[in-house]
Amino acid sequence: MMATDISDVLFGTPAPLLSRVNLGVLKHDEVNLVVHGHEPTLSSLIVRVCYEPEMIEYAKSKGAKGINLTGVCCTSNETMMRQGIPSAGNDLNQELCVMTGAVEAMIVDVQRIMQSLSDRAPKFHTKFITTSPKVKITGATHIEFTEHEELNIARDIVKIAIDNYPNRKQVQIPSAVSDLIPGFSHEYIRYMLGGYYRGSFRPLNDAVMSGRLRGVAGVVGCNNPRTTQDAGHNYIVKELLKNDVLVVQTGCGALANGKYGLLMGEAALEYAGPGLREVCEAIGIPPVLHMGSCVDNTRILTVLAEMATEGGLGEDISDIPGVGIAPEWMSEKALAIGAYFAASGAYVLFGVSSPIANSEEVEKS
Ligand code: SF4
């Protein structure tokens, strides 16, 4: 929760904007950079550098039409919800991006970086660049990010990508791409529900009390290679929408359903039950709200706390008809977040299998 608040202080509180997601955001005729990991510090500077006229001219001097910055995983969620930078997809898209042969550089910070990328990347001409002192991978180029020389480091990295453009060989970019609207911070949801002077969660509580909404679900978390990518997220969310449940998403789950167009207003017409559809049309929101990266799940807790404080549904988070679901989780962080939600009183469900299932004692506790 502190990390989310401090990120908002440093980089701005997100508000809805239009962006795109899936491998089709990569471009045939531009230098493609992919930022990957979980931290917005370096990536927000890379965004800035990619728009510098000298840098764009430099890319043109190498035969490209421009610079195309994209991302995967939650660094991508960070740059997408604040700067509208398109996302090449979620966790299990990281190797697929490289295998298009169109990625000049993949720049990673921390968490969920597949070590296999250092073997994979050179085969598809991609420069694989690690930037955090916590993540050094054999075979990768390590350019450590330090706050004192931040812009120069970002420029060096973008130049490496541009210099690599003429080395492209066979390129195959899938055409799949969808629009999505990320950036629903709890501050913005409050504003949407009542405006600047009368912002409140009352309309949401009223919608639940009148039966138009049956509840709120946070469908969050990772991809898991033990199950078909995105299938769990997609199935559960469509069932919830059909049953008049407003869905909020973060992390790879949000990107999963973004690929299927569920994070657009039009999805209410196609998938939502009559009550949810009415609420979405009245407020002007999609039936599935993107609330940030996976470290931003605390934004969802804040919504639940605000609903409890508003009154009418009970005294505590445990009284709210809400659920937190991680259908394809796999990281330790997902477990920690799930524990935080359960301890806060939320009903929590985890999908796939449990890595501690063999220890009866640990599982019980
Ligand atoms: S949701 Fe899971 S896989 Fe996706 S970025 Fe977050 S921790 Fe990584």
Short mmCIF file of C-alpha atoms and ligand atoms in Angstrom, two decimals:
data_model
loop_
_atom_site.label_atom_id
_atom_site.label_comp_id
_atom_site.label_asym_id
_atom_site.label_seq_id
_atom_site.Cartn_x
_atom_site.Cartn_y
_atom_site.Cartn_z
CA MET A 1 0.00 0.00 0.00
CA MET A 2 2.88 2.36 0.82
CA ALA A 3 4.62 1.46 -2.46
CA THR A 4 1.47 2.30 -4.42
CA ASP A 5 0.99 5.59 -2.60
CA ILE A 6 4.64 6.60 -3.08
CA SER A 7 4.50 5.63 -6.78
CA ASP A 8 1.47 7.88 -7.16
CA VAL A 9 3.32 10.74 -5.44
CA LEU A 10 6.35 10.30 -7.71
CA PHE A 11 4.69 9.45 -11.02
CA GLY A 12 1.12 10.71 -10.67
CA THR A 13 -2.18 9.11 -9.71
CA PRO A 14 -3.52 7.20 -12.73
CA ALA A 15 -6.68 8.24 -14.54
CA PRO A 16 -8.36 6.40 -17.42
CA LEU A 17 -6.84 6.70 -20.89
CA LEU A 18 -6.93 4.67 -24.10
CA SER A 19 -4.20 2.16 -24.87
CA ARG A 20 -3.69 -1.18 -26.65
CA VAL A 21 -2.53 -4.66 -25.70
CA ASN A 22 -1.15 -7.84 -27.32
CA LEU A 23 1.74 -8.78 -29.59
CA GLY A 24 0.26 -6.78 -32.47
CA VAL A 25 1.52 -3.56 -30.82
CA LEU A 26 5.04 -4.40 -32.09
CA LYS A 27 5.86 -2.62 -35.34
CA HIS A 28 7.54 -3.88 -38.51
CA ASP A 29 9.16 -0.59 -39.45
CA GLU A 30 10.13 0.94 -36.09
CA VAL A 31 12.71 0.18 -33.41
CA ASN A 32 10.82 -1.94 -30.84
CA LEU A 33 11.77 -1.73 -27.16
CA VAL A 34 10.06 -3.84 -24.50
CA VAL A 35 10.27 -2.87 -20.81
CA HIS A 36 9.62 -5.73 -18.43
CA GLY A 37 9.41 -6.28 -14.68
CA HIS A 38 7.71 -4.32 -11.95
CA GLU A 39 9.31 -0.92 -11.33
CA PRO A 40 8.33 2.34 -13.03
CA THR A 41 11.54 4.27 -12.20
CA LEU A 42 13.75 3.56 -15.23
CA SER A 43 10.89 2.79 -17.62
CA SER A 44 9.27 6.20 -17.07
CA LEU A 45 12.56 7.81 -18.17
CA ILE A 46 12.82 5.53 -21.18
CA VAL A 47 9.34 6.76 -22.19
CA ARG A 48 10.69 10.32 -22.08
CA VAL A 49 13.84 9.52 -24.06
CA CYS A 50 11.91 7.67 -26.79
CA TYR A 51 10.08 10.94 -27.57
CA GLU A 52 13.25 13.05 -27.83
CA PRO A 53 13.52 14.43 -31.40
CA GLU A 54 17.29 13.65 -31.59
CA MET A 55 16.60 10.05 -30.63
CA ILE A 56 13.87 9.71 -33.27
CA GLU A 57 16.23 11.21 -35.86
CA TYR A 58 18.92 8.75 -34.80
CA ALA A 59 16.46 5.86 -35.31
CA LYS A 60 15.65 7.21 -38.78
CA SER A 61 19.36 7.34 -39.62
CA LYS A 62 19.41 3.56 -39.04
CA GLY A 63 16.54 2.95 -41.47
CA ALA A 64 13.63 2.80 -38.99
CA LYS A 65 10.56 5.05 -39.20
CA GLY A 66 10.64 5.78 -35.46
CA ILE A 67 10.80 4.26 -31.98
CA ASN A 68 8.05 2.04 -30.64
CA LEU A 69 8.13 1.52 -26.87
CA THR A 70 6.02 -1.31 -25.42
CA GLY A 71 6.14 -3.48 -22.32
CA VAL A 72 5.18 -6.76 -20.69
CA CYS A 73 4.09 -7.70 -17.15
CA CYS A 74 3.68 -4.96 -14.57
CA THR A 75 6.31 -2.46 -15.69
CA SER A 76 4.06 -2.42 -18.73
CA ASN A 77 0.98 -1.81 -16.57
CA GLU A 78 2.81 1.11 -14.93
CA THR A 79 3.78 2.82 -18.21
CA MET A 80 0.42 1.99 -19.79
CA MET A 81 -1.81 3.43 -17.06
CA ARG A 82 0.20 6.63 -16.65
CA GLN A 83 1.58 7.36 -20.13
CA GLY A 84 -0.63 5.21 -22.37
CA ILE A 85 2.33 3.14 -23.62
CA PRO A 86 0.89 0.01 -25.31
CA SER A 87 1.48 -3.40 -23.77
CA ALA A 88 2.81 -6.40 -25.71
CA GLY A 89 1.05 -8.60 -23.17
CA ASN A 90 1.33 -10.30 -19.82
CA ASP A 91 3.81 -12.62 -18.16
CA LEU A 92 3.72 -15.54 -20.60
CA ASN A 93 4.11 -13.17 -23.56
CA GLN A 94 7.69 -12.28 -22.58
CA GLU A 95 9.38 -15.00 -24.66
CA LEU A 96 6.80 -14.68 -27.43
CA CYS A 97 7.71 -10.99 -27.91
CA VAL A 98 11.33 -11.90 -28.47
CA MET A 99 10.39 -14.74 -30.83
CA THR A 100 8.72 -12.31 -33.23
CA GLY A 101 12.25 -11.30 -34.24
CA ALA A 102 11.09 -7.68 -34.06
CA VAL A 103 12.34 -6.68 -30.60
CA GLU A 104 15.59 -4.72 -30.66
CA ALA A 105 15.93 -4.62 -26.85
CA MET A 106 14.16 -6.09 -23.85
CA ILE A 107 14.97 -4.03 -20.74
CA VAL A 108 14.18 -5.71 -17.44
CA ASP A 109 14.12 -4.59 -13.81
CA VAL A 110 12.90 -7.02 -11.13
CA GLN A 111 10.59 -10.04 -10.70
CA ARG A 112 9.17 -12.52 -13.19
CA ILE A 113 12.13 -12.21 -15.55
CA MET A 114 12.53 -15.61 -17.23
CA GLN A 115 16.19 -16.63 -17.13
CA SER A 116 15.64 -18.41 -20.43
CA LEU A 117 15.46 -15.00 -22.09
CA SER A 118 19.26 -14.76 -22.06
CA ASP A 119 19.43 -17.92 -24.26
CA ARG A 120 16.43 -16.99 -26.37
CA ALA A 121 17.24 -13.32 -27.06
CA PRO A 122 20.44 -13.66 -29.17
CA LYS A 123 18.72 -16.19 -31.46
CA PHE A 124 16.20 -13.50 -32.42
CA HIS A 125 18.73 -10.60 -32.48
CA THR A 126 17.27 -9.06 -29.25
CA LYS A 127 19.56 -7.30 -26.76
CA PHE A 128 18.58 -8.52 -23.30
CA ILE A 129 19.45 -5.80 -20.77
CA THR A 130 19.26 -6.18 -16.98
CA THR A 131 19.22 -2.94 -14.96
CA SER A 132 18.74 -3.79 -11.28
CA PRO A 133 21.52 -4.69 -8.82
CA LYS A 134 19.12 -7.39 -7.60
CA VAL A 135 18.82 -9.04 -11.04
CA LYS A 136 21.94 -10.10 -12.89
CA ILE A 137 21.53 -12.94 -15.38
CA THR A 138 24.34 -14.83 -17.11
CA GLY A 139 24.41 -13.90 -20.77
CA ALA A 140 22.53 -10.61 -20.33
CA THR A 141 24.02 -7.15 -20.81
CA HIS A 142 23.98 -5.45 -17.40
CA ILE A 143 23.54 -1.66 -17.36
CA GLU A 144 22.87 -0.72 -13.78
CA PHE A 145 20.32 1.99 -13.15
CA THR A 146 21.47 4.68 -10.73
CA GLU A 147 19.33 7.69 -9.84
CA HIS A 148 22.24 10.15 -10.28
CA GLU A 149 22.72 9.45 -13.98
CA GLU A 150 19.24 8.35 -14.82
CA LEU A 151 18.68 10.16 -18.13
CA ASN A 152 22.09 9.24 -19.54
CA ILE A 153 21.49 5.58 -18.68
CA ALA A 154 18.06 5.66 -20.34
CA ARG A 155 19.62 7.28 -23.44
CA ASP A 156 22.40 4.67 -23.60
CA ILE A 157 19.82 1.88 -23.48
CA VAL A 158 17.62 3.38 -26.19
CA LYS A 159 20.72 3.90 -28.39
CA ILE A 160 21.68 0.23 -27.99
CA ALA A 161 18.23 -0.72 -29.25
CA ILE A 162 18.45 1.67 -32.21
CA ASP A 163 21.92 0.41 -33.18
CA ASN A 164 20.51 -3.10 -33.18
CA TYR A 165 17.71 -2.34 -35.70
CA PRO A 166 19.82 -3.10 -38.82
CA ASN A 167 20.57 -6.59 -37.37
CA ARG A 168 16.96 -7.81 -37.75
CA LYS A 169 16.50 -11.05 -39.71
CA GLN A 170 13.20 -12.86 -40.05
CA VAL A 171 10.28 -10.97 -38.50
CA GLN A 172 6.84 -12.38 -37.77
CA ILE A 173 4.46 -10.20 -35.74
CA PRO A 174 0.98 -11.60 -34.99
CA SER A 175 -1.75 -9.13 -35.87
CA ALA A 176 -3.69 -9.69 -32.59
CA VAL A 177 -4.24 -6.42 -30.72
CA SER A 178 -7.11 -4.91 -28.70
CA ASP A 179 -7.98 -1.52 -27.25
CA LEU A 180 -8.32 -1.18 -23.47
CA ILE A 181 -8.86 1.57 -20.90
CA PRO A 182 -6.41 1.32 -17.99
CA GLY A 183 -5.98 3.68 -15.03
CA PHE A 184 -8.98 3.40 -12.71
CA SER A 185 -7.38 4.45 -9.42
CA HIS A 186 -9.75 4.44 -6.44
CA GLU A 187 -9.47 8.23 -6.44
CA TYR A 188 -10.79 8.31 -10.01
CA ILE A 189 -13.59 5.82 -9.30
CA ARG A 190 -14.72 8.04 -6.41
CA TYR A 191 -14.65 11.04 -8.77
CA MET A 192 -16.62 9.17 -11.45
CA LEU A 193 -19.27 8.22 -8.92
CA GLY A 194 -19.96 11.76 -7.75
CA GLY A 195 -17.82 14.40 -9.38
CA TYR A 196 -15.17 16.64 -7.87
CA TYR A 197 -17.28 18.08 -5.00
CA ARG A 198 -19.60 15.17 -4.26
CA GLY A 199 -17.29 12.22 -4.94
CA SER A 200 -18.35 9.17 -2.90
CA PHE A 201 -18.86 5.43 -3.09
CA ARG A 202 -22.56 5.84 -2.19
CA PRO A 203 -23.83 5.12 -5.75
CA LEU A 204 -21.89 1.85 -5.79
CA ASN A 205 -23.33 0.77 -2.43
CA ASP A 206 -26.82 1.82 -3.57
CA ALA A 207 -26.45 -0.29 -6.72
CA VAL A 208 -25.63 -3.33 -4.58
CA MET A 209 -28.43 -2.59 -2.07
CA SER A 210 -31.02 -2.19 -4.86
CA GLY A 211 -29.92 -5.49 -6.42
CA ARG A 212 -28.66 -4.07 -9.70
CA LEU A 213 -25.18 -5.25 -8.75
CA ARG A 214 -24.73 -8.56 -6.97
CA GLY A 215 -21.26 -7.63 -5.78
CA VAL A 216 -17.72 -6.70 -6.68
CA ALA A 217 -14.91 -9.09 -7.65
CA GLY A 218 -11.18 -8.47 -7.87
CA VAL A 219 -9.82 -10.96 -10.43
CA VAL A 220 -6.09 -10.52 -10.24
CA GLY A 221 -2.68 -12.13 -10.48
CA CYS A 222 -0.38 -13.93 -12.81
CA ASN A 223 -0.30 -16.32 -15.71
CA ASN A 224 0.65 -19.88 -14.82
CA PRO A 225 2.35 -22.18 -17.36
CA ARG A 226 0.44 -25.14 -15.83
CA THR A 227 -2.80 -23.88 -17.32
CA THR A 228 -3.84 -22.42 -20.68
CA GLN A 229 -2.69 -18.81 -20.74
CA ASP A 230 -5.48 -16.33 -19.90
CA ALA A 231 -8.24 -18.98 -20.07
CA GLY A 232 -9.00 -18.94 -16.31
CA HIS A 233 -9.12 -15.14 -16.15
CA ASN A 234 -11.34 -14.93 -19.19
CA TYR A 235 -13.83 -17.63 -18.16
CA ILE A 236 -14.30 -16.40 -14.59
CA VAL A 237 -14.68 -12.75 -15.56
CA LYS A 238 -17.27 -13.47 -18.25
CA GLU A 239 -19.30 -15.56 -15.77
CA LEU A 240 -19.13 -12.77 -13.18
CA LEU A 241 -20.25 -10.14 -15.69
CA LYS A 242 -23.17 -12.30 -16.79
CA ASN A 243 -24.21 -12.46 -13.12
CA ASP A 244 -24.14 -8.68 -12.58
CA VAL A 245 -20.85 -8.55 -10.69
CA LEU A 246 -18.61 -5.52 -11.30
CA VAL A 247 -15.03 -6.71 -11.87
CA VAL A 248 -11.81 -4.89 -11.03
CA GLN A 249 -8.47 -6.22 -12.25
CA THR A 250 -4.76 -5.63 -11.85
CA GLY A 251 -1.50 -7.13 -13.13
CA CYS A 252 -1.42 -9.90 -15.69
CA GLY A 253 -5.12 -10.62 -15.14
CA ALA A 254 -6.02 -7.15 -16.43
CA LEU A 255 -3.81 -7.60 -19.49
CA ALA A 256 -5.32 -11.07 -20.08
CA ASN A 257 -8.85 -9.73 -20.39
CA GLY A 258 -7.66 -6.58 -22.13
CA LYS A 259 -6.64 -8.88 -24.99
CA TYR A 260 -10.30 -9.97 -25.30
CA GLY A 261 -11.74 -6.46 -25.29
CA LEU A 262 -13.34 -6.79 -21.83
CA LEU A 263 -11.76 -3.56 -20.57
CA MET A 264 -13.75 -1.40 -22.99
CA GLY A 265 -17.21 0.13 -22.50
CA GLU A 266 -18.62 -1.95 -25.37
CA ALA A 267 -18.02 -5.13 -23.33
CA ALA A 268 -20.98 -4.15 -21.11
CA LEU A 269 -23.32 -4.55 -24.10
CA GLU A 270 -21.95 -7.96 -25.01
CA TYR A 271 -21.20 -9.62 -21.67
CA ALA A 272 -22.87 -7.83 -18.73
CA GLY A 273 -26.15 -8.84 -17.12
CA PRO A 274 -28.96 -6.21 -17.20
CA GLY A 275 -28.17 -4.70 -13.77
CA LEU A 276 -24.45 -4.33 -14.36
CA ARG A 277 -25.06 -2.97 -17.83
CA GLU A 278 -27.36 -0.29 -16.43
CA VAL A 279 -24.75 0.74 -13.85
CA CYS A 280 -21.96 0.85 -16.47
CA GLU A 281 -24.08 2.94 -18.82
CA ALA A 282 -25.16 5.35 -16.06
CA ILE A 283 -21.60 5.99 -14.81
CA GLY A 284 -19.86 5.57 -18.17
CA ILE A 285 -17.42 2.82 -17.20
CA PRO A 286 -16.40 -0.54 -18.68
CA PRO A 287 -17.70 -3.60 -16.76
CA VAL A 288 -14.07 -4.55 -16.00
CA LEU A 289 -11.91 -1.83 -14.46
CA HIS A 290 -8.10 -1.87 -14.78
CA MET A 291 -6.77 -0.70 -11.40
CA GLY A 292 -3.04 -0.99 -12.01
CA SER A 293 -0.12 -3.36 -11.66
CA CYS A 294 -0.17 -6.34 -9.29
CA VAL A 295 1.49 -4.30 -6.54
CA ASP A 296 -1.54 -2.00 -6.81
CA ASN A 297 -3.97 -4.57 -5.42
CA THR A 298 -4.13 -2.35 -2.36
CA ARG A 299 -6.19 0.05 -4.50
CA ILE A 300 -8.86 -2.67 -4.50
CA LEU A 301 -8.63 -2.99 -0.70
CA THR A 302 -9.13 0.76 -0.45
CA VAL A 303 -12.32 0.49 -2.55
CA LEU A 304 -13.62 -2.25 -0.23
CA ALA A 305 -12.71 -0.17 2.84
CA GLU A 306 -14.46 2.88 1.34
CA MET A 307 -17.58 0.79 0.61
CA ALA A 308 -17.63 -0.46 4.22
CA THR A 309 -17.13 3.10 5.54
CA GLU A 310 -19.92 4.44 3.32
CA GLY A 311 -22.38 2.20 5.18
CA GLY A 312 -25.46 0.22 4.26
CA LEU A 313 -23.69 -3.02 3.42
CA GLY A 314 -22.25 -3.84 6.84
CA GLU A 315 -19.62 -2.70 9.24
CA ASP A 316 -16.54 -4.35 7.83
CA ILE A 317 -14.81 -5.50 4.63
CA SER A 318 -15.99 -9.04 5.47
CA ASP A 319 -19.62 -7.81 5.16
CA ILE A 320 -19.19 -6.52 1.58
CA PRO A 321 -20.38 -8.93 -1.12
CA GLY A 322 -16.92 -9.05 -2.65
CA VAL A 323 -14.32 -11.65 -3.55
CA GLY A 324 -10.65 -11.66 -4.52
CA ILE A 325 -9.72 -14.35 -7.07
CA ALA A 326 -6.28 -15.22 -8.48
CA PRO A 327 -7.17 -17.89 -11.07
CA GLU A 328 -3.72 -18.37 -12.62
CA TRP A 329 -1.42 -17.26 -9.79
CA MET A 330 2.15 -18.55 -9.48
CA SER A 331 4.35 -15.98 -7.66
CA GLU A 332 5.14 -15.77 -3.94
CA LYS A 333 3.92 -12.21 -4.12
CA ALA A 334 0.45 -13.44 -5.09
CA LEU A 335 0.38 -15.52 -1.91
CA ALA A 336 1.48 -12.52 0.17
CA ILE A 337 -1.19 -10.33 -1.42
CA GLY A 338 -3.82 -13.05 -0.90
CA ALA A 339 -2.84 -13.26 2.78
CA TYR A 340 -3.15 -9.45 3.10
CA PHE A 341 -6.64 -9.58 1.58
CA ALA A 342 -7.76 -12.51 3.76
CA ALA A 343 -6.39 -10.79 6.87
CA SER A 344 -8.30 -7.64 5.90
CA GLY A 345 -11.54 -9.63 5.89
CA ALA A 346 -11.97 -10.28 2.16
CA TYR A 347 -13.09 -13.65 0.78
CA VAL A 348 -10.15 -15.01 -1.26
CA LEU A 349 -9.95 -17.80 -3.85
CA PHE A 350 -6.79 -19.12 -5.50
CA GLY A 351 -6.84 -21.21 -8.67
CA VAL A 352 -4.52 -23.80 -10.29
CA SER A 353 -2.61 -25.87 -7.71
CA SER A 354 -0.88 -25.07 -4.46
CA PRO A 355 2.92 -25.37 -4.23
CA ILE A 356 2.60 -26.24 -0.55
CA ALA A 357 -0.09 -28.91 -1.05
CA ASN A 358 2.34 -31.72 -0.17
CA SER A 359 2.79 -30.38 3.31
CA GLU A 360 -0.47 -30.97 5.14
CA GLU A 361 0.73 -29.00 8.11
CA VAL A 362 1.72 -25.86 6.16
CA GLU A 363 -1.47 -26.01 4.09
CA LYS A 364 -3.65 -26.27 7.20
CA SER A 365 -2.07 -23.27 8.83
S1 SF4 B 1 0.61 -10.53 -11.94
FE1 SF4 B 1 2.13 -12.09 -11.39
S2 SF4 B 1 3.20 -12.57 -13.30
FE2 SF4 B 1 2.04 -10.72 -13.63
S3 SF4 B 1 3.48 -9.13 -13.31
FE3 SF4 B 1 2.43 -9.46 -11.37
S4 SF4 B 1 3.62 -11.00 -10.22
FE4 SF4 B 1 4.32 -10.94 -12.33
#
